[in-house]
PDB file of C-alpha atoms in Angstrom:
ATOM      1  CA  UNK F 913       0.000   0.000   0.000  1.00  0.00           C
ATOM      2  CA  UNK F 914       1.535   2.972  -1.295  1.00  0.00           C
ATOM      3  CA  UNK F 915       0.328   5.644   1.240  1.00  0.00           C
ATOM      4  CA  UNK F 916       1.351   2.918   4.123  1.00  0.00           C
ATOM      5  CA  UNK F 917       4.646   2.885   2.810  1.00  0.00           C
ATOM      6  CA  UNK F 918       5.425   6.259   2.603  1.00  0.00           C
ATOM      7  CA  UNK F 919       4.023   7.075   6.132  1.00  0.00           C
ATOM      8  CA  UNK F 920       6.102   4.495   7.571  1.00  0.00           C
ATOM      9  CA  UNK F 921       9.459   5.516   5.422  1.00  0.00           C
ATOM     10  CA  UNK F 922       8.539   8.960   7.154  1.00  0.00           C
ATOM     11  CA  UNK F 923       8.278   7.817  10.776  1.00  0.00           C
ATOM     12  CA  UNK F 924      11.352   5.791  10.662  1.00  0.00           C
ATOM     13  CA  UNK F 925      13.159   8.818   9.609  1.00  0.00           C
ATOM     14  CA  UNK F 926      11.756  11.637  11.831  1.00  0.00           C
ATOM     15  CA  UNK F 927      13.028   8.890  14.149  1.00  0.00           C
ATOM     16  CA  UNK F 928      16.259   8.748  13.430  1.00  0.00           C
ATOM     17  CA  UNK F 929      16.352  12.386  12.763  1.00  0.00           C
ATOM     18  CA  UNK F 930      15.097  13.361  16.243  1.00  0.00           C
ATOM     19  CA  UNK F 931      17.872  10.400  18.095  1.00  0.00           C
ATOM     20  CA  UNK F 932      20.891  12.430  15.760  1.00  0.00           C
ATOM     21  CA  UNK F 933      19.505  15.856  16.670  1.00  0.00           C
ATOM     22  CA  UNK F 934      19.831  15.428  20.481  1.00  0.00           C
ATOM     23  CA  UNK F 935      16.322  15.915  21.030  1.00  0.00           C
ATOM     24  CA  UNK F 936      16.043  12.791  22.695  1.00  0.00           C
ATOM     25  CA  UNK F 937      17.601  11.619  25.890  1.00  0.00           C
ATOM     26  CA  UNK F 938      20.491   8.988  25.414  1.00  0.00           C
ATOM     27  CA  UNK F 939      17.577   6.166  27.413  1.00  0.00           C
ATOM     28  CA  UNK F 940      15.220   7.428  24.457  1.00  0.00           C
ATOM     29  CA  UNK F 941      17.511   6.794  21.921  1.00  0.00           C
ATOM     30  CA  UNK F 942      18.143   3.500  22.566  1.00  0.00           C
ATOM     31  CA  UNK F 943      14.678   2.725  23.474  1.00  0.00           C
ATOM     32  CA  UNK F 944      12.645   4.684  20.815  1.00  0.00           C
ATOM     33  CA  UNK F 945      15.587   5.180  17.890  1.00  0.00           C
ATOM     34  CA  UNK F 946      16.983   1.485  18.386  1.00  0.00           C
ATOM     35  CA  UNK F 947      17.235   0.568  14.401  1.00  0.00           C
ATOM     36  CA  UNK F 948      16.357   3.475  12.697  1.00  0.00           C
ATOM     37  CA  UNK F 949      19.266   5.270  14.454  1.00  0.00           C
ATOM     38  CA  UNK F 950      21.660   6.354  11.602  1.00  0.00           C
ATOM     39  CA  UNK F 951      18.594   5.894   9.105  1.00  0.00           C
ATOM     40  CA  UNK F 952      19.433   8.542   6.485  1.00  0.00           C
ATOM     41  CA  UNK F 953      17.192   7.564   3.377  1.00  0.00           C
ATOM     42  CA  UNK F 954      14.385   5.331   1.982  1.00  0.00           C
ATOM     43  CA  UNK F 955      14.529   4.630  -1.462  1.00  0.00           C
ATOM     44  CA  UNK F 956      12.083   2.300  -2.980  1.00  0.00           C
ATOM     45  CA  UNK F 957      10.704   1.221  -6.187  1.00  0.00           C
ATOM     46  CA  UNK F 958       7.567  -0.879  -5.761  1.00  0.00           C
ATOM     47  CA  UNK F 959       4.504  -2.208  -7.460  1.00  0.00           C
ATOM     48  CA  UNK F 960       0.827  -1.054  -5.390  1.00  0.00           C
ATOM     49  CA  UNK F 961      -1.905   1.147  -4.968  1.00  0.00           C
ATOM     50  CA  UNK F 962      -3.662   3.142  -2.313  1.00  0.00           C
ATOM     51  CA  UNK F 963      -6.042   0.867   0.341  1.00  0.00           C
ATOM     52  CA  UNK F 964      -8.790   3.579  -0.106  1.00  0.00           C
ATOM     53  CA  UNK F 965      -8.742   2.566  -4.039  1.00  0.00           C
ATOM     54  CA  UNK F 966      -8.728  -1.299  -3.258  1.00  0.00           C
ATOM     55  CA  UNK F 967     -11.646  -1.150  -0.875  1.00  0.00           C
ATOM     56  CA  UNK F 968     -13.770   0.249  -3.427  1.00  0.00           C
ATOM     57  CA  UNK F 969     -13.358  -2.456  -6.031  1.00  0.00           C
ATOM     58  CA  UNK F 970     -16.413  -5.021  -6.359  1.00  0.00           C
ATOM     59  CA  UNK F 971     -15.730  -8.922  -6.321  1.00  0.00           C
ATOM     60  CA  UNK F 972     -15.267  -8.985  -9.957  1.00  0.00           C
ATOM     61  CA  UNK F 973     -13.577  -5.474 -10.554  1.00  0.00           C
ATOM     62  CA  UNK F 974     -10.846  -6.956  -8.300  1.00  0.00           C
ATOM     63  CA  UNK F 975     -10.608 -10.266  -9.664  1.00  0.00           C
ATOM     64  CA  UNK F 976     -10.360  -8.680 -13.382  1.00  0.00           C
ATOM     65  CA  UNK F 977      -7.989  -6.140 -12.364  1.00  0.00           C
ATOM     66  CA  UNK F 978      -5.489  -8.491 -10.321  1.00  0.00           C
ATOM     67  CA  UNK F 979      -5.423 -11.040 -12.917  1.00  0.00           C
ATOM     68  CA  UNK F 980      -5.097  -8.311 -16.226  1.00  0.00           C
ATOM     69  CA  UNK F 981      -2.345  -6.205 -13.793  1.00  0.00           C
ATOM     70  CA  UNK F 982      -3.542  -3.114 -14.093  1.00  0.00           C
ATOM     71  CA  UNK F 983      -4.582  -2.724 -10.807  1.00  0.00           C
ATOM     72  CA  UNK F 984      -0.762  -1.843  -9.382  1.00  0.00           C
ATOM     73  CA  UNK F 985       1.580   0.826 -11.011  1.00  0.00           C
ATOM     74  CA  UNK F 986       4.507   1.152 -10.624  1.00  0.00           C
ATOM     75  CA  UNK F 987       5.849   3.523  -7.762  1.00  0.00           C
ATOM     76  CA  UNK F 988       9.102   5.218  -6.945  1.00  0.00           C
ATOM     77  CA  UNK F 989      10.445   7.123  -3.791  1.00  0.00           C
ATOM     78  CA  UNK F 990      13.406   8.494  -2.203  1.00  0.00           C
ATOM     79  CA  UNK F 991      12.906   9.866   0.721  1.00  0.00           C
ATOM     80  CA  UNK F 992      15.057  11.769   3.663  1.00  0.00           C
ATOM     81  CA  UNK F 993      14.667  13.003   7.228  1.00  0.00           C
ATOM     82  CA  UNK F 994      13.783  16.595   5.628  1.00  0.00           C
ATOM     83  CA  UNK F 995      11.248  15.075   3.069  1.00  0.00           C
ATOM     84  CA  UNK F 996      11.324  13.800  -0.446  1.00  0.00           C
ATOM     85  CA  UNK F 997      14.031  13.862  -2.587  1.00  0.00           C
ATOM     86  CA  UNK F 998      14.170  13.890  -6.326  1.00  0.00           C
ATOM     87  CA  UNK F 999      14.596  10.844  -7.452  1.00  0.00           C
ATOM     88  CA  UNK F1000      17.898   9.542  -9.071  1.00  0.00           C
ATOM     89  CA  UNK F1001      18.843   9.446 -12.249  1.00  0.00           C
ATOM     90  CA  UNK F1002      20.610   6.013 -11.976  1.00  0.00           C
ATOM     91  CA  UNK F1003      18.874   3.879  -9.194  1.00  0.00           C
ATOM     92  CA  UNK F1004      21.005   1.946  -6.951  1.00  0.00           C
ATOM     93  CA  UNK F1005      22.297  -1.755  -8.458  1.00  0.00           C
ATOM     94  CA  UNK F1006      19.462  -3.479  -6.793  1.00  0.00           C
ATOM     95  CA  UNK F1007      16.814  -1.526  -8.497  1.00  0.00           C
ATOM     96  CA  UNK F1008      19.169  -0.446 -11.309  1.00  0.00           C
ATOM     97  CA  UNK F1009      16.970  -2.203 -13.689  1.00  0.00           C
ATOM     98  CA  UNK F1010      13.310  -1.475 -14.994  1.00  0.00           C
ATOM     99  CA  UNK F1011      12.714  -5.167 -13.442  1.00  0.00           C
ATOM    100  CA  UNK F1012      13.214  -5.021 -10.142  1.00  0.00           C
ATOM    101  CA  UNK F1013      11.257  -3.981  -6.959  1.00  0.00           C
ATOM    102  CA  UNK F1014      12.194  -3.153  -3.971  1.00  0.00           C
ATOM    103  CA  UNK F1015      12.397  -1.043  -0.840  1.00  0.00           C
ATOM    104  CA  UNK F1016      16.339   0.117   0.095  1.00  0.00           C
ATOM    105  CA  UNK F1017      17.113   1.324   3.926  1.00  0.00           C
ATOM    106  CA  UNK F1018      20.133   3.326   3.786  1.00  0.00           C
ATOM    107  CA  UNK F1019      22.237   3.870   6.648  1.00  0.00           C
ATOM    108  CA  UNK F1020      25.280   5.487   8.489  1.00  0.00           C
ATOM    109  CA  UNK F1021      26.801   3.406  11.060  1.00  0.00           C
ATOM    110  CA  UNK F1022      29.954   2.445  12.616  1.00  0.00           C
ATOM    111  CA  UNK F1023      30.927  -1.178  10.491  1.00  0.00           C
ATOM    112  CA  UNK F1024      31.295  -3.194  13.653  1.00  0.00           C
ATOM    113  CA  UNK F1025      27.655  -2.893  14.366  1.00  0.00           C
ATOM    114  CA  UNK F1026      25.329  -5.830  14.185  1.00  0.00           C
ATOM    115  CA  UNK F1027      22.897  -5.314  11.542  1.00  0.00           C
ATOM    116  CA  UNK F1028      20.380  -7.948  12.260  1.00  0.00           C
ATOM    117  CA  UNK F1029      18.352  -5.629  14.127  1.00  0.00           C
ATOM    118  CA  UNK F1030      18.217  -2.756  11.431  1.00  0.00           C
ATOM    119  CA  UNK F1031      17.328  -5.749   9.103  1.00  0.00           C
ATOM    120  CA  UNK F1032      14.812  -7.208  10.745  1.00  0.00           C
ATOM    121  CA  UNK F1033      13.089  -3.458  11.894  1.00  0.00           C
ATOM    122  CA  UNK F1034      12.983  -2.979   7.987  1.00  0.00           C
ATOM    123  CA  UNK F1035      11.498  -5.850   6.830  1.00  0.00           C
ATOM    124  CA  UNK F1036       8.664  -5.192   9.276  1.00  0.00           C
ATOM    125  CA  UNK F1037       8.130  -2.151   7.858  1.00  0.00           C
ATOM    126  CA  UNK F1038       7.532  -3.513   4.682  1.00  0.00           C
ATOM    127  CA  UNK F1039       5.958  -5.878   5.763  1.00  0.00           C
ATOM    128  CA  UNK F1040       3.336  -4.218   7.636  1.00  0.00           C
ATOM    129  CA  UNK F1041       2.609  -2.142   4.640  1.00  0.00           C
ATOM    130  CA  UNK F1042       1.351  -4.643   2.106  1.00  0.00           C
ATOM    131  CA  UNK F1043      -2.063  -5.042   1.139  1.00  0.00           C
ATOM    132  CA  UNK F1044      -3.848  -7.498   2.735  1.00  0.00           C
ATOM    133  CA  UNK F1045      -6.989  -8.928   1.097  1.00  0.00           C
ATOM    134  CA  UNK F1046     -10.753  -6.993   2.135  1.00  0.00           C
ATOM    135  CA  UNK F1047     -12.191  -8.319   4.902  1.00  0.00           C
ATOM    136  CA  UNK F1048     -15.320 -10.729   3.858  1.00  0.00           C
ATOM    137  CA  UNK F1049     -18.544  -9.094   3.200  1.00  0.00           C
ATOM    138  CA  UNK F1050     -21.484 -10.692   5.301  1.00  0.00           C
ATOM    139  CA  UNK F1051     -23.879 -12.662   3.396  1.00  0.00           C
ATOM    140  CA  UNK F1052     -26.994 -11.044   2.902  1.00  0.00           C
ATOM    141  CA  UNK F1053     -30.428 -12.304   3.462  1.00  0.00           C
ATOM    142  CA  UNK F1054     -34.031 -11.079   3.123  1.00  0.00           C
ATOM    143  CA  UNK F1055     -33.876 -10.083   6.282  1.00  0.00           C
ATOM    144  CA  UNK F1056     -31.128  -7.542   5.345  1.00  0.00           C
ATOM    145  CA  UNK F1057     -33.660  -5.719   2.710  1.00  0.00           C
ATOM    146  CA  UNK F1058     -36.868  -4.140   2.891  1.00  0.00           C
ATOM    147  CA  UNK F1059     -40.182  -5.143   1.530  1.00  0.00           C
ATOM    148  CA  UNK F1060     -39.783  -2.918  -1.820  1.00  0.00           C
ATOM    149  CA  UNK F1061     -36.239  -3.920  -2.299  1.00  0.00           C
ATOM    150  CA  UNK F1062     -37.617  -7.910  -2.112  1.00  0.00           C
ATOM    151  CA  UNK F1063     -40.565  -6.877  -4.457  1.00  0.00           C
ATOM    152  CA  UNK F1064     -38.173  -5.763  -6.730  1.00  0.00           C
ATOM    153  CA  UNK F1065     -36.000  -8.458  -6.619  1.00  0.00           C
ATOM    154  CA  UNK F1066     -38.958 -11.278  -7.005  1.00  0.00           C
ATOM    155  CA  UNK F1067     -39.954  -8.605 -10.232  1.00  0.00           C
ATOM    156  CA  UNK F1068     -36.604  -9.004 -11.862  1.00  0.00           C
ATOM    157  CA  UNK F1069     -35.910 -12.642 -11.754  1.00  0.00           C
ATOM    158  CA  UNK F1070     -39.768 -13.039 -12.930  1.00  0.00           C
ATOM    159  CA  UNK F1071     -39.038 -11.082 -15.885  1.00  0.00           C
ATOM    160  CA  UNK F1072     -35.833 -13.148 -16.512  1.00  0.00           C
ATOM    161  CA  UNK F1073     -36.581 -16.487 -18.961  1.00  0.00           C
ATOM    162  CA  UNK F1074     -35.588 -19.964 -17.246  1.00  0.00           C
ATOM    163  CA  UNK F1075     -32.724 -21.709 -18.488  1.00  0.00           C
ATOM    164  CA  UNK F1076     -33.075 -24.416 -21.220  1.00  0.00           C
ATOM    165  CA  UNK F1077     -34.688 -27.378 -19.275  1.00  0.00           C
ATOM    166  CA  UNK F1078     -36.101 -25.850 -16.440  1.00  0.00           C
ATOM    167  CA  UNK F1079     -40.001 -25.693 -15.600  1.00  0.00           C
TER     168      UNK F1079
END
């Protein structure tokens, strides 16, 4: 989800903004920084679309549109503590080619650091951010309709001929 993505690129960096600023107390750091601390910029180049554009699609609108592919477009972002940056001209080699998707955490930190952490905060990120299927509409009945809405449906499928071999 594109919107998801962004937001979250954005919190991780006001994050590790605020921890290199000295706004925070060294305790904070540790505890509210942790990963992001020497996050300097989010570059990604994904396929998706907004939730809000998702919900609205119908059963089949969704089915047509995930199986034809034009429901997701391609996206690209490079973002930094102070906002977004234009993007470059020649992507970094893992989404150097028109083929490849991805989301790219870049950071400053001393070598010796262990980066399993930082990894694993990322991923999350990501992860939290991908579109999850609508949740399940509940079955309606005629319970669920009023009398004129029931009239009409009884009207329509009067007006409709059988099938061949139905009586």
């Amino acid at each position: 989800e594109i919107a998801g993505l962004r937001s979250a690129a954005e919190a991780c960096l006001r994050l590790a903004a605020a921890g290199a600023a000295g706004r925070l107390s060294p305790a904070s750091v540790a505890d509210e920084v942790g990963p992001w601390r020497g996050l300097f910029c989010v570059e990604a180049r994904v396929q998706g679309m907004l939730a809000a554009d998702w919900r609205d699609f119908g059963p089949e609108e969704m089915a047509s549109a995930l199986h034809g592919g034009e429901a997701f477009g391609v996206h690209r972002i490079a973002l930094a503590p102070g906002g977004e940056l234009s993007l470059p001209q020649h992507p970094a080699a893992p989404l150097a080619t028109d083929d490849a998707f991805g989301v790219i955490f870049w950071w400053a930190v001393p070598h010796a650091e262990d980066d399993a952490a930082r990894r694993a905060a990322a991923e999350a990120t990501v992860e939290a951010c991908r579109l999850r299927p609508p949740q399940l509409r509940a079955l309606w009945t005629t319970a669920d309709l009023s009398p004129e809405e029931v009239s009409g449906v009884e009207l329509a499928l009067q007006m409709v001929e059988l099938p061949p071999g139905c009586y």
